[in-house]
CSV table of C-alpha atoms in Angstrom, one decimal:
chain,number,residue,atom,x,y,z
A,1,UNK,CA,10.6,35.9,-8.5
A,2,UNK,CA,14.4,36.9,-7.6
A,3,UNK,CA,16.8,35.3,-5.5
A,4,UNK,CA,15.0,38.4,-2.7
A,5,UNK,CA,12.4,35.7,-1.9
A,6,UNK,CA,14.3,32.9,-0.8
A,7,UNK,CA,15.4,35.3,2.0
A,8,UNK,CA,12.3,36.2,3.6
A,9,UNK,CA,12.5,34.4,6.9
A,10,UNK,CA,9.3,32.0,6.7
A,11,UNK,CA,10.2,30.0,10.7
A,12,UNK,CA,6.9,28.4,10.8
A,13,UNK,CA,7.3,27.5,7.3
A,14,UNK,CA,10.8,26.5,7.6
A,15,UNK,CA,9.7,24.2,11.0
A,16,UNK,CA,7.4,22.2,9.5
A,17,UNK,CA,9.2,21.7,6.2
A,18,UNK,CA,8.4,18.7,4.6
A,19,UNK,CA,10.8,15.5,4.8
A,20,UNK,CA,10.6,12.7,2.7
A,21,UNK,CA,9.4,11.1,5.3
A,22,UNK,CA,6.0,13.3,4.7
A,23,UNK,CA,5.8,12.3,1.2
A,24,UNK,CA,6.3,8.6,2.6
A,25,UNK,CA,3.1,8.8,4.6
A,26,UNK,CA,1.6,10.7,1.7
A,27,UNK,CA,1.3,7.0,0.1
A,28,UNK,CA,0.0,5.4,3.2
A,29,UNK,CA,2.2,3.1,3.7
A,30,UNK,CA,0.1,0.7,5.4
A,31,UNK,CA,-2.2,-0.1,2.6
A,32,UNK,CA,0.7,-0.8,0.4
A,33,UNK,CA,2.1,-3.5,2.0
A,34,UNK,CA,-1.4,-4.9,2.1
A,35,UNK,CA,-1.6,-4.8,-2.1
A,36,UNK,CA,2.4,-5.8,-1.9
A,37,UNK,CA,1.5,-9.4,0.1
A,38,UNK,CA,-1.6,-9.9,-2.1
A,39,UNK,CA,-0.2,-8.9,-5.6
A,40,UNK,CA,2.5,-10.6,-5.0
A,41,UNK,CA,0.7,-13.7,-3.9
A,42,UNK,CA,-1.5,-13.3,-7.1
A,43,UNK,CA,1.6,-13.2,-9.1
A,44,UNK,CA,3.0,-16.4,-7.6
A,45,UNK,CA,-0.4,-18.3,-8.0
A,46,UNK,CA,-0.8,-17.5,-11.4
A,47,UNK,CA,-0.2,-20.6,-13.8
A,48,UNK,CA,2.5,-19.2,-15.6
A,49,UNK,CA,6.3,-18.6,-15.5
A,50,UNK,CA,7.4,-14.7,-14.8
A,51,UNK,CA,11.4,-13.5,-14.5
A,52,UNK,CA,11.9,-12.4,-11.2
A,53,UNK,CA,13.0,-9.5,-11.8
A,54,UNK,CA,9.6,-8.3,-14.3
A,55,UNK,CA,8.0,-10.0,-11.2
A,56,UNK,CA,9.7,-8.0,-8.7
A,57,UNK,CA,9.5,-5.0,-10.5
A,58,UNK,CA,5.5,-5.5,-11.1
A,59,UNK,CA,5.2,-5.5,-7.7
A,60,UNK,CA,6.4,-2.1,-7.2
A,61,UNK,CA,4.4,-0.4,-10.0
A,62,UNK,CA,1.5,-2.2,-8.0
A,63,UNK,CA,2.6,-0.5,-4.7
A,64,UNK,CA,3.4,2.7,-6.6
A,65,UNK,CA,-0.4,2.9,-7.9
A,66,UNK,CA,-0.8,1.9,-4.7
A,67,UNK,CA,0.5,4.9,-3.0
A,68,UNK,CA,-0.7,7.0,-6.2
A,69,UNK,CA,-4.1,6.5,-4.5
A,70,UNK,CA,-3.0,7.1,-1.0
A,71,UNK,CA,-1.6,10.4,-1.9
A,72,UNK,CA,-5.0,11.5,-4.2
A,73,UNK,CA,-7.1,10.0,-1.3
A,74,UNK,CA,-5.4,12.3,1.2
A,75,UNK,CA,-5.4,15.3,-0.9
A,76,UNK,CA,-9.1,15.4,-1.3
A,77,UNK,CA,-9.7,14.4,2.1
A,78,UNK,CA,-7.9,17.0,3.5
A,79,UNK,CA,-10.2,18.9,5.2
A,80,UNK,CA,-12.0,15.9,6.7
A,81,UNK,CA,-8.1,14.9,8.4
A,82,UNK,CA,-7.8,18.2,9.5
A,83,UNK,CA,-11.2,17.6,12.0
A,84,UNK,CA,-10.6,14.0,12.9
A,85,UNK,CA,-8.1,13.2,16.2
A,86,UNK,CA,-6.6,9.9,14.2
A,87,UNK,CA,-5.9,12.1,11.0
A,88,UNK,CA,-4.8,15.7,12.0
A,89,UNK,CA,-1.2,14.8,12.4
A,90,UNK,CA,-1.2,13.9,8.5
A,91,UNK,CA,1.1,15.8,6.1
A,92,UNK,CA,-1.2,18.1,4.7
A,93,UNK,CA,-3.7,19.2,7.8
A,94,UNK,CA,-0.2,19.5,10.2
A,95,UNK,CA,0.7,22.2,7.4
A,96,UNK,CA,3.7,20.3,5.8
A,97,UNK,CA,3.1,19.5,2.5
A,98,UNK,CA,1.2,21.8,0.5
A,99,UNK,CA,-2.3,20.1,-1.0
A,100,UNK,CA,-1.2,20.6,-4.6
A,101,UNK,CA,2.0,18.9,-4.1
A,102,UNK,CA,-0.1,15.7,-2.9
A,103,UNK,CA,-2.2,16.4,-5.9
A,104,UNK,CA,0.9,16.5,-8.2
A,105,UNK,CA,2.7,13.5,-6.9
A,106,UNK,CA,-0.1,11.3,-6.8
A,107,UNK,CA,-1.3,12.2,-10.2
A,108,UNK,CA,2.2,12.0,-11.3
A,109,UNK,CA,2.6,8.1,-9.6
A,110,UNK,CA,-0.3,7.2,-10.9
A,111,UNK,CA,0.7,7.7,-14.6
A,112,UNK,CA,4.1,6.5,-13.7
A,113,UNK,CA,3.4,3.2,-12.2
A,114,UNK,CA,0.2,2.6,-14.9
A,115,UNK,CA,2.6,3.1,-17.9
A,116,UNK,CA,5.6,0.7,-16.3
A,117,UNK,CA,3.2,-1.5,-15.6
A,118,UNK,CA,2.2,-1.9,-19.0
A,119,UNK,CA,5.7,-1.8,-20.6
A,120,UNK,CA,7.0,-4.4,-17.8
A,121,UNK,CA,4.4,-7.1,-17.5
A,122,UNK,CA,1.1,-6.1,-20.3
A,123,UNK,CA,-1.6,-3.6,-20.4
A,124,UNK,CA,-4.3,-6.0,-19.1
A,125,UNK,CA,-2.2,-5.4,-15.5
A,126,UNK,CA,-2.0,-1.7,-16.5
A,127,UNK,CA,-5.6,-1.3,-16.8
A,128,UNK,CA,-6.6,-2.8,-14.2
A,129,UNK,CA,-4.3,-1.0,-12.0
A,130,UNK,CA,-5.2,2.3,-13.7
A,131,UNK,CA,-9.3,1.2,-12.8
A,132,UNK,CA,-7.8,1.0,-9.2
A,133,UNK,CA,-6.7,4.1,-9.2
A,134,UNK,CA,-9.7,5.8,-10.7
A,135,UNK,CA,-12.1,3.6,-8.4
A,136,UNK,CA,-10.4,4.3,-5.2
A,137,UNK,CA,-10.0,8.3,-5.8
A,138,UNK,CA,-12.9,9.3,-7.6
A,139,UNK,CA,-15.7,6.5,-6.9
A,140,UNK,CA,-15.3,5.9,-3.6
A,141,UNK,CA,-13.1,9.1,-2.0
A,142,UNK,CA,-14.7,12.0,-3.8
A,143,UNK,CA,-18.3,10.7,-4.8
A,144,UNK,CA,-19.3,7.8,-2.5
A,145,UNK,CA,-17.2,8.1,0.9
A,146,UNK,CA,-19.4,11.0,2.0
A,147,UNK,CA,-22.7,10.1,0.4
A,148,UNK,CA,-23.3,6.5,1.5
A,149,UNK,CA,-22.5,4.2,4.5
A,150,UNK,CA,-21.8,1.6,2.3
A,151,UNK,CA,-18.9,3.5,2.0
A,152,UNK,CA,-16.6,0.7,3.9
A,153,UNK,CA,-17.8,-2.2,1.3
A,154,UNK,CA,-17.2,0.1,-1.5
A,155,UNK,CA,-13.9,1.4,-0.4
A,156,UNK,CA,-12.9,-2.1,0.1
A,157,UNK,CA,-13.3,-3.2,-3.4
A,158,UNK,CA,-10.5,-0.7,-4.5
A,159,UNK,CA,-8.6,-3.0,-1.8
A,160,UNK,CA,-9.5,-5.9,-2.9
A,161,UNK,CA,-7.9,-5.5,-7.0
A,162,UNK,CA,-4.0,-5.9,-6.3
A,163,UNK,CA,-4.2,-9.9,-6.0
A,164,UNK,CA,-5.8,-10.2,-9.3
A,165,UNK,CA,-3.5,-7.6,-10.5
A,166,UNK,CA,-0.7,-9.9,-10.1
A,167,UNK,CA,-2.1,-13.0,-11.9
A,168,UNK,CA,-2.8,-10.6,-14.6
A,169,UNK,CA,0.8,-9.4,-15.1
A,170,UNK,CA,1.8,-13.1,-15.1
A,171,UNK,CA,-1.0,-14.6,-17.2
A,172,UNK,CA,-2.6,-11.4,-19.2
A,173,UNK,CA,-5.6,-12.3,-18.3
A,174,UNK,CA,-8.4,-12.3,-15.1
A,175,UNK,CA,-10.1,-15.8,-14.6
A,176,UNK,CA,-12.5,-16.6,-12.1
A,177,UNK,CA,-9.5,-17.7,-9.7
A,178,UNK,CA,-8.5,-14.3,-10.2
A,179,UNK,CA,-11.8,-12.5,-9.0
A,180,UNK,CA,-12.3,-15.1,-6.0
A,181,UNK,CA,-9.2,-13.5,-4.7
A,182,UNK,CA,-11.2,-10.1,-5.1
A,183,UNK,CA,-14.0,-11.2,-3.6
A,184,UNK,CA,-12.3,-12.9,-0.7
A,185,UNK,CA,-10.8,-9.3,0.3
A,186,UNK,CA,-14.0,-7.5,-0.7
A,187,UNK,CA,-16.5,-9.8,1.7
A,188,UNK,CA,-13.4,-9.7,4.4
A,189,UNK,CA,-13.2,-5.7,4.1
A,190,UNK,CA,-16.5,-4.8,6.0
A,191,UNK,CA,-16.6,-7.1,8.8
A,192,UNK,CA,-13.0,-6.4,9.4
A,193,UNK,CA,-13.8,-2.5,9.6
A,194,UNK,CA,-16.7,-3.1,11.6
A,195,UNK,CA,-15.3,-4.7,14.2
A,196,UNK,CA,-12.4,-2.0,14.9
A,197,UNK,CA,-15.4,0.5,14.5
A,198,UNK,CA,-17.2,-1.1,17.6
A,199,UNK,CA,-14.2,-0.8,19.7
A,200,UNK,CA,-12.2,1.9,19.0
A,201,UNK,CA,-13.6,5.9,19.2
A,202,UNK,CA,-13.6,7.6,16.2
A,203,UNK,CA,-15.0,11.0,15.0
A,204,UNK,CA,-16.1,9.8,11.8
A,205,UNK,CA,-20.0,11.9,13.1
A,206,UNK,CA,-17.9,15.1,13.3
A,207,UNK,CA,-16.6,15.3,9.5
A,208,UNK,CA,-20.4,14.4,8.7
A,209,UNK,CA,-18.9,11.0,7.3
A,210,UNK,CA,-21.9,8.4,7.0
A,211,UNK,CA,-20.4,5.7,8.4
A,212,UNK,CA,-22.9,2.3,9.5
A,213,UNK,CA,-22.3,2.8,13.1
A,214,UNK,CA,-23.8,6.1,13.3
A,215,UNK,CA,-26.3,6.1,10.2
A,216,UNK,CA,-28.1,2.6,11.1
A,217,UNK,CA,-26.6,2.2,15.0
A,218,UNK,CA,-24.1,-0.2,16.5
A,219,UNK,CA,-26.7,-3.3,16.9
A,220,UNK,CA,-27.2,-3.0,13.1
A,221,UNK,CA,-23.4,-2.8,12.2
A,222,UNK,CA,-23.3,-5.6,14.6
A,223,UNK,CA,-25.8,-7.9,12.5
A,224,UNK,CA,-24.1,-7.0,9.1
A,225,UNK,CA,-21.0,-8.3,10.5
A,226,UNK,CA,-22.7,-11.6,10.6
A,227,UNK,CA,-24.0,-11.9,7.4
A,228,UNK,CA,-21.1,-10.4,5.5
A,229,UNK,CA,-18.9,-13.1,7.5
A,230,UNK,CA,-21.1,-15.6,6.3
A,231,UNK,CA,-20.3,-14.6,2.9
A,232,UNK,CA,-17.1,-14.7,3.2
A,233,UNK,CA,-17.2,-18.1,4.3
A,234,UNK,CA,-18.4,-18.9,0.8
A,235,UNK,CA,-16.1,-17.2,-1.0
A,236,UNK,CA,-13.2,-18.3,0.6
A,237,UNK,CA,-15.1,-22.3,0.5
A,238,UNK,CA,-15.3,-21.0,-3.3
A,239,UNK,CA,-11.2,-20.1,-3.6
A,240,UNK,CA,-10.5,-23.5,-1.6
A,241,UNK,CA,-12.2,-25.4,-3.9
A,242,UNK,CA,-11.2,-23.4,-7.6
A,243,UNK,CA,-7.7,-23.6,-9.7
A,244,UNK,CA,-5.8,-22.3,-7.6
A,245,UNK,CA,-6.9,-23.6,-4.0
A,246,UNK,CA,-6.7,-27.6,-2.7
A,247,UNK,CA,-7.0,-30.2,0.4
A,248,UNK,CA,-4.7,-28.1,2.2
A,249,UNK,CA,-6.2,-24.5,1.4
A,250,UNK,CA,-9.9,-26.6,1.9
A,251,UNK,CA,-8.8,-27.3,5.7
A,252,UNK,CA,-7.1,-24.1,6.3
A,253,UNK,CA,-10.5,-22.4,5.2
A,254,UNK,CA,-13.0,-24.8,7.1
A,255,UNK,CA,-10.7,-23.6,10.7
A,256,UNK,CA,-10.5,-20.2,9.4
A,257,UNK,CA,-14.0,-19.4,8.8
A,258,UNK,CA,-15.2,-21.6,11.6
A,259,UNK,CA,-13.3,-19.1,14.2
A,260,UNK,CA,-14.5,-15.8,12.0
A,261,UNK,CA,-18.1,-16.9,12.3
A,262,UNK,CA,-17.8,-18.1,15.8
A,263,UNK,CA,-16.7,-14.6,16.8
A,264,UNK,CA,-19.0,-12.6,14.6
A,265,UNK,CA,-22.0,-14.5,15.5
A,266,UNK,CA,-20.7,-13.5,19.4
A,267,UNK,CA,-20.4,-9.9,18.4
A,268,UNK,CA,-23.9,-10.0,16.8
A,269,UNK,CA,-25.2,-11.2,20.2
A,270,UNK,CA,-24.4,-8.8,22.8
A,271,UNK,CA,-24.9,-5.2,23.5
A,272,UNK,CA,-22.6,-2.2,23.8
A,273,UNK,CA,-23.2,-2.6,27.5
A,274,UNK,CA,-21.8,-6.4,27.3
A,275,UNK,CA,-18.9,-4.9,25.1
A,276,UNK,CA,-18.0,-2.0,27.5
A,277,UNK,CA,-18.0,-4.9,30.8
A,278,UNK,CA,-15.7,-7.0,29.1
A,279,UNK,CA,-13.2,-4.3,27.3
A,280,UNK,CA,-14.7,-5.4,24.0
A,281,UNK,CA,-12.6,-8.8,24.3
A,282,UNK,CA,-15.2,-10.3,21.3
A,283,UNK,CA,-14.6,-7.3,19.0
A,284,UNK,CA,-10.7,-7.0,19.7
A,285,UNK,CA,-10.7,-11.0,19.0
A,286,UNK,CA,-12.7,-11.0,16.0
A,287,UNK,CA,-10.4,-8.1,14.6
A,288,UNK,CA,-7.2,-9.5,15.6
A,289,UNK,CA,-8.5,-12.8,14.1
A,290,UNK,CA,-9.3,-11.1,10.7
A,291,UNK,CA,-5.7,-10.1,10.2
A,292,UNK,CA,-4.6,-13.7,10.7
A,293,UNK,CA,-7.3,-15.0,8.6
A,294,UNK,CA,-6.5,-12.8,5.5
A,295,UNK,CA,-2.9,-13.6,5.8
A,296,UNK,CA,-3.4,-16.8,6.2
A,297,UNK,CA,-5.6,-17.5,3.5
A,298,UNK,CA,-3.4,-16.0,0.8
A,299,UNK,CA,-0.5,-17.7,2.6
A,300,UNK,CA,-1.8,-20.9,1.8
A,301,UNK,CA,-2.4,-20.1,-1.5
A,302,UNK,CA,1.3,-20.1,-1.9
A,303,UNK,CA,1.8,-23.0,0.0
A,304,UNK,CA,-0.6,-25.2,-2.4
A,305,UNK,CA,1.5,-24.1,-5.3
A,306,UNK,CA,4.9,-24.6,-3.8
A,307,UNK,CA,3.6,-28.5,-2.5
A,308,UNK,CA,3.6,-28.9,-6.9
A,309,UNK,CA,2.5,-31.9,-7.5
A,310,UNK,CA,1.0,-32.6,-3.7
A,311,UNK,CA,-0.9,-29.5,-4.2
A,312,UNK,CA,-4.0,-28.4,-5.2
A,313,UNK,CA,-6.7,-30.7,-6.5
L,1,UNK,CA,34.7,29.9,0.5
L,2,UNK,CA,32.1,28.6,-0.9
L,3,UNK,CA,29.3,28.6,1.6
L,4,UNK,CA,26.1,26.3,1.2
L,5,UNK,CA,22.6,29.0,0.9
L,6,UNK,CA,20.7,27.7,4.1
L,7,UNK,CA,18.0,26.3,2.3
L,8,UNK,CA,20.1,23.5,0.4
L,9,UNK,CA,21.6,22.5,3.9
L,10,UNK,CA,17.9,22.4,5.1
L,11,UNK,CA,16.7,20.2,2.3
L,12,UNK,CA,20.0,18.2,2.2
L,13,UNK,CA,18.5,15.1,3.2
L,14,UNK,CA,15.2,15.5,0.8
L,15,UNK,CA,17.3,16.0,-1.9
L,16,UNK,CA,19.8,12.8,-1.5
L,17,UNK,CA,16.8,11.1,-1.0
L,18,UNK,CA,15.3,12.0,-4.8
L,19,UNK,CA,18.7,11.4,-5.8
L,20,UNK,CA,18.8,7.8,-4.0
L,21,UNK,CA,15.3,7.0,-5.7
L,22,UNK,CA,16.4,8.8,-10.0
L,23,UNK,CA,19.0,6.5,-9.2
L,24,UNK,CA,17.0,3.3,-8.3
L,25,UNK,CA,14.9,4.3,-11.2
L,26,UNK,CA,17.8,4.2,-14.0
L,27,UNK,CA,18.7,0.9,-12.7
L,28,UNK,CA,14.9,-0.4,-12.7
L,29,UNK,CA,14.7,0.4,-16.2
L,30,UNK,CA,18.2,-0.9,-16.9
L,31,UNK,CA,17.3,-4.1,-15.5
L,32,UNK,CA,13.7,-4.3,-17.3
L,33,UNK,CA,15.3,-3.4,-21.0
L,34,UNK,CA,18.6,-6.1,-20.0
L,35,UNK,CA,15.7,-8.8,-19.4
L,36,UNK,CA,12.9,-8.3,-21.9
L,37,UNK,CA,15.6,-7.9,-24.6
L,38,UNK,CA,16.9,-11.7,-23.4
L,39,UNK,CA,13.7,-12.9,-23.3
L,40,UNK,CA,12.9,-11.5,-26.4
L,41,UNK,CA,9.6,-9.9,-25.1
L,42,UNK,CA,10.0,-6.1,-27.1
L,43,UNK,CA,11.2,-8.0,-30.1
L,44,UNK,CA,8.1,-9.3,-32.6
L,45,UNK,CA,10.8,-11.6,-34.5
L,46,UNK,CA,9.4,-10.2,-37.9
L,47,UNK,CA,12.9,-9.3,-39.1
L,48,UNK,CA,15.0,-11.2,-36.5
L,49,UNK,CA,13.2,-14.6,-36.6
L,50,UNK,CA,12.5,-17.1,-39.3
L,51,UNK,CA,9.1,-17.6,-39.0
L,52,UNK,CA,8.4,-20.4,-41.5
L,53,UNK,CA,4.7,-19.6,-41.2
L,54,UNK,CA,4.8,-16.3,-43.3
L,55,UNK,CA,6.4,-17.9,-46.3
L,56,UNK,CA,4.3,-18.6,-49.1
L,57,UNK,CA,3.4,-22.1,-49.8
L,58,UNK,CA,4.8,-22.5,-53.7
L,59,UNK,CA,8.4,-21.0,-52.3
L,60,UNK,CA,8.1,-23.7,-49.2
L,61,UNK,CA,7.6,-26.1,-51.7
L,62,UNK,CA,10.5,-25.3,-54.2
């Protein structure tokens, strides 16, 4: 290559550059600051002491693998972005990051932020941040995403790791506290999804994506709803009741869950013809209601511990 | 003069941007090395610590 190339004019090329801004979205920013709030509050429940500054610095290897995923997920998905509406405008189907550069800086974030993990807090963290990784890109994106509809539940497992995460950089280790944070994000994942699925269009039939909706009908995603709602109720009973829950977290639960079931159990029963009459005001409320619930929950979590010796049980 | 190629001006801001995030990166690790080595976490105390523990009994004794 000689210095020729660099002046062959290339306007499209040059137009749609890539900014940083691209790489930005690259690590979908949206589900990092999901694993930021519950790492973090896994970190400050955890029943041990951490510098703030290891802690603060924990919590951005946890976002970097976060992004690390984002950036694999997106370069595998390409081609599905490129046919849905909601997606097209992403860096790589708009034309402005090239798919190998997504492939290179997500492989390269996720060695990064595995590695510092494990040199600032321990290698039990690193691990299981490195099993997030692996989970989220090759389980569920390349393998299960377009083989299964349970492809929501499964996807939301890779979601559900970054609280327990954070306890392990504090504590080195993954106790049952640690996993009822996991499964409180992993039962709240589907019926979350589900309700945003109901009321909001998406094209998921036309990149041949088996989502529930359109593999086992809306009345069906409708019933699962219910009885994955129901289990959430238990976990999150379960996390009120554990090491690192209390009276307070107990009663923040009991109204929690008793809203979530009250509006799944109304989602269950009605039709799409109710939903389209009323401008799907049940599965707007239950959605809106599960992003107040999950922050919340892990809200009080926090709360218990800073209450010391008023908190937990 | 020295005149900037078109394609540096063009990536001006990309680049500052890596710079702005190496930079964050040297002070990350600063910060990490300045902490663990206060808190003793990189250091096993084998050759820096007394560890009464590893001497043997009879030279505890004497």
């Amino acid at each position: 290559m000689t210095d020729a190339s660099l002046h062959i004019p290339a306007p499209a090329a040059i137009a749609d550059e890539a900014s940083l801004r691209d790489y930005w979205q690259l690590l979908k920013p949206r589900l990092m600051s999901l694993s930021v709030f519950t790492a973090l509050v896994g970190l400050l429940v955890a029943p041990a002491g951490v510098h703030p500054f290891l802690g603060a610095t924990s919590i951005l290897w946890i976002a970097l693998g976060a992004g690390a995923s984002g950036a694999l997920n997106m370069w595998f998905d390409a081609d599905i972005d490129r046919v849905m509406k909601r997606t097209r405008k992403r860096p790589i189907p708009s034309g402005r990051v090239a798919p190998s550069d997504a492939l290179a800086l997500g492989l390269f974030l996720a060695v990064l932020s595995t590695v510092m993990l494990g040199l600032t807090a321990n290698w039990v963290a690193a691990f299981w941040l490195a099993f997030t990784i692996f989970f989220y890109t090759v389980i569920y994106s390349m393998w299960l995403k377009r083989t299964t509809s349970w492809n929501t539940v499964i996807g939301g497992l890779a979601g559900a790791f970054p609280p327990m995460i954070g306890y392990a950089a504090v504590t080195g280790g993954t106790p049952v506290e640690a996993w009822l944070m996991v499964g409180l994000i992993f039962m709240w994942t589907p019926p979350h999804f589900w309700a945003l699925a109901l009321f909001v269009k998406m094209d998921y039939h036309t990149a041949r994506i088996p989502m529930l909706t359109v593999t086992h009908g809306r009345d069906e995603t409708r019933r699962q709803a219910w009885f994955w709602s129901i289990g959430l109720a238990l976990v999150s009973l379960g996390t009120a009741v554990s090491g690192i829950g209390g009276p307070l977290t107990l009663l923040v639960a009991v109204i929690l869950n008793a809203v979530f079931l009250k509006g799944a159990w109304d989602m269950w029963h009605r039709t799409d013809a109710d939903s389209e009459a009323d401008g799907h005001a049940v599965e707007k409320g239950l959605f809106k209601w599960s992003l107040v619930y999950l922050f919340a929950h892990f809200a009080v979590f926090v709360v218990e511990v800073a209450l010391g010796p008023w908190g937990g049980w | 003069m020295h005149q900037d190629h078109e394609m540096h001006i063009r990536r001006r801001g990309r680049n500052f941007g890596l710079l702005a995030v190496l930079l964050g990166f040297i002070v990350i690790i600063f910060g990490v090395t300045v902490v663990k080595i206060r808190t003793g976490g990189f250091s096993e105390g084998f050759d820096h610590v007394a560890r009464p523990a590893l001497v043997p009994i009879e030279e505890a004794d004497q």
